[in-house]
Structures are given as C-alpha cells and as structure tokens.
CSV table of C-alpha atoms in Angstrom, one decimal:
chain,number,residue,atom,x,y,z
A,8,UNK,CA,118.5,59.0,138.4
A,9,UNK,CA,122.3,59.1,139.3
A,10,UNK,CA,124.1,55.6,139.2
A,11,UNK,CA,126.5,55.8,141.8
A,12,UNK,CA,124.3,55.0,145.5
A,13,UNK,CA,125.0,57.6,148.2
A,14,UNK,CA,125.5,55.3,151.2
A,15,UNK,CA,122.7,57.9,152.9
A,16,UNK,CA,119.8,57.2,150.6
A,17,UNK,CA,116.7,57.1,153.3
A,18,UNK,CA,118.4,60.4,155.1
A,19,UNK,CA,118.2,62.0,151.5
A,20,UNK,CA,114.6,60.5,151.0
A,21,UNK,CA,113.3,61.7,154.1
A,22,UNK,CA,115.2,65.6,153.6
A,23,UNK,CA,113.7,65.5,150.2
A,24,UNK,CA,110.4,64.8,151.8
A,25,UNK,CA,110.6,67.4,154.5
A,26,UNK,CA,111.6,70.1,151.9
A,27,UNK,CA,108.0,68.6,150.2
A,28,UNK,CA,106.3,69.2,153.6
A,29,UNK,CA,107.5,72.6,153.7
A,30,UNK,CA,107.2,74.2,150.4
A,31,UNK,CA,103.7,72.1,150.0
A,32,UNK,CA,102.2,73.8,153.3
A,33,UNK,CA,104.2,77.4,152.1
A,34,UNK,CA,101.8,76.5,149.0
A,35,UNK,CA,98.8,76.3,150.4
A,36,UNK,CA,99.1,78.9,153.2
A,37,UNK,CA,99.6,81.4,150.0
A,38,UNK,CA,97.4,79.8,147.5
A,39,UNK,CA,100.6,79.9,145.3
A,40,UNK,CA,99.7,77.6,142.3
A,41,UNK,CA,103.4,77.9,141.3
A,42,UNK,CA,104.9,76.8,145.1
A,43,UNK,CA,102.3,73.9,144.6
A,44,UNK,CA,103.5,73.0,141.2
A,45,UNK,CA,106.9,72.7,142.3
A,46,UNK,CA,105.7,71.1,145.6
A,47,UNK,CA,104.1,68.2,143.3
A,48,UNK,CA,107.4,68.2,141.1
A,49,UNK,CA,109.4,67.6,144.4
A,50,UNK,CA,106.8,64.8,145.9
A,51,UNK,CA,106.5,63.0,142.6
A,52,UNK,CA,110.6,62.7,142.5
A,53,UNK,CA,110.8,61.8,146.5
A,54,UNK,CA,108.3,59.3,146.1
A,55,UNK,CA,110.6,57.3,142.9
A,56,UNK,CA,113.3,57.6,144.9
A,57,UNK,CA,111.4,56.0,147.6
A,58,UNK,CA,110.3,53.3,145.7
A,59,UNK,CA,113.8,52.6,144.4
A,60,UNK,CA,115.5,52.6,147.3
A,61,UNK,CA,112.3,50.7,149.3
A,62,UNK,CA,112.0,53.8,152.1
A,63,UNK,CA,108.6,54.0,153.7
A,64,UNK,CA,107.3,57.6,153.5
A,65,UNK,CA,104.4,56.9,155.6
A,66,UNK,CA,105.6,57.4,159.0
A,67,UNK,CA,107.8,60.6,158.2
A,68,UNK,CA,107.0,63.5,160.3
A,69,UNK,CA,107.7,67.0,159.9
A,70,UNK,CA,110.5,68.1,161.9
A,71,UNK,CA,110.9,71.4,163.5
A,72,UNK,CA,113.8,72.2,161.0
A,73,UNK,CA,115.1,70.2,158.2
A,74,UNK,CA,118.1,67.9,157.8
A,75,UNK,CA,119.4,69.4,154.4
A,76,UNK,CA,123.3,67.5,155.0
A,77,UNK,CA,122.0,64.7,153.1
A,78,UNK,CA,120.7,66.4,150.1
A,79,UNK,CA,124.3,68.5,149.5
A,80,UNK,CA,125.7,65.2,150.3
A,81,UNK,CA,124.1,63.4,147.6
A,82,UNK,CA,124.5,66.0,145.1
A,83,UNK,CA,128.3,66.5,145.9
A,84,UNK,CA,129.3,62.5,145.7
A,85,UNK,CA,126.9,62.1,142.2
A,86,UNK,CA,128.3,65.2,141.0
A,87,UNK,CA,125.6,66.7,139.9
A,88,UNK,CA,125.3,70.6,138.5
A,89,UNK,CA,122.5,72.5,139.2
A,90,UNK,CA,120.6,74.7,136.5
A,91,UNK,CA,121.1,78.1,136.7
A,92,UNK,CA,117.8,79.8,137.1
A,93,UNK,CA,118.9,83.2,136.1
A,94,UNK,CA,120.6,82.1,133.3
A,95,UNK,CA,118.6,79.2,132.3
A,96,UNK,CA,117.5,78.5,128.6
A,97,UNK,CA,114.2,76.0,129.0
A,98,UNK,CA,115.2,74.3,125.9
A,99,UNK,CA,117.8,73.0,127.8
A,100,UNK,CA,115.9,71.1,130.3
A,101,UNK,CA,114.1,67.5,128.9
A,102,UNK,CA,112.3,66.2,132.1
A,103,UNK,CA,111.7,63.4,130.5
A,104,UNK,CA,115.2,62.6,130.9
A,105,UNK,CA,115.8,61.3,134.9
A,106,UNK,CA,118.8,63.2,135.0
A,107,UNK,CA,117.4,66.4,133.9
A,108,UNK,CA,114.5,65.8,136.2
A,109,UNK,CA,116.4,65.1,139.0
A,110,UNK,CA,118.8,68.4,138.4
A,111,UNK,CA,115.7,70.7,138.0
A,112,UNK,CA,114.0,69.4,141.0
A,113,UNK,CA,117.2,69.4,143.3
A,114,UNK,CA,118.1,73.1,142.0
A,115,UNK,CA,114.7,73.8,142.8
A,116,UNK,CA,115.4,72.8,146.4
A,117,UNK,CA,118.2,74.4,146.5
A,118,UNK,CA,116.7,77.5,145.2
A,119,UNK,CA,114.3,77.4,148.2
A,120,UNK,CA,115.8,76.4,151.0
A,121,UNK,CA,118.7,78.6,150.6
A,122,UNK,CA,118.7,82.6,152.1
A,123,UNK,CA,118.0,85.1,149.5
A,124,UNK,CA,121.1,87.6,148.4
C-alpha cells in the first residue's frame, strides 16, 4: 500500500472499518450482491491494513456516525488519486497491484459516503 505512514493509522483503520459496517449492513438490508461485493472488497483491504499496522478490529463498534477525517487525511498526505468512475476504463485498474487496490477501494469509499449531485 502507500510508503509514507500517516501518523493516524488506527483512526484510518477503524473509519475504514466503520465505512465496512455501514455499506455491509446497507448490503444486506437490500440483498444488494453488488453493495456486498464491494463491502468484502472494503473488509479484505481494512483487515491488511490492520494486520500491517497491528490494530485489533475485534473490539470496534459501530458508531452512530462515522469519523471519515482520517480517511481524507490519509489520502491527502500519500497523495493518492482516486479513479474516476464515470470515466473509468477497467483496463486501467490491476488489483493485483496494492496501489491499484488501494485506490479502487478508497474511491469506492469515497463514492459512497459522499452526497449524491
């Protein structure tokens, strides 16, 4: 994932997980395969980052809202650019690549969390 450390990592984690917690029971209330796809995508990521950074997801619990500071905040200081999804060409994304991976699944956070225009 991104080399430089964000000094904020187990707020991140623990935003990344709630944003899980969200779109996972958003998923499930709508039987949306897609929302749970993306769900899984999220978790899977969160839970490397975890165990990279040695954060404990066990005892998170859902909050009433979610943090989302430390997400913009981690995406700002690694200076990473989302995809596009209106304009996106799938060729272009290799999730096998940690970088790619971790672009699509933060744009896909961003996508989410943010109020439709």
């Amino acid at each position: 994932m991104s080399e430089q450390k964000y000094d904020k990592m187990n707020d991140y984690i623990e935003s990344l997980f709630n944003v899980f917690q969200l779109v996972n029971r958003k998923a499930e209330t709508q039987k949306d395969r897609r929302l749970k796809m993306i769900s899984l995508v999220i978790l899977n990521y969160t839970r490397k980052m975890a165990k990279d950074n040695n954060v404990s997801l066990i005892n998170l619990k859902e909050p009433e809202s979610i943090n989302l500071i430390p997400i913009f905040e981690y995406i700002s200081s690694n200076n990473i650019e989302l995809f596009d999804f209106n304009n996106i060409d799938i060729n272009q994304v290799d999730t096998t690549k940690n970088e790619d991976l971790e672009r699509f699944v933060l744009t896909h956070v961003y996508y989410i969390t943010q109020p439709k225009q």
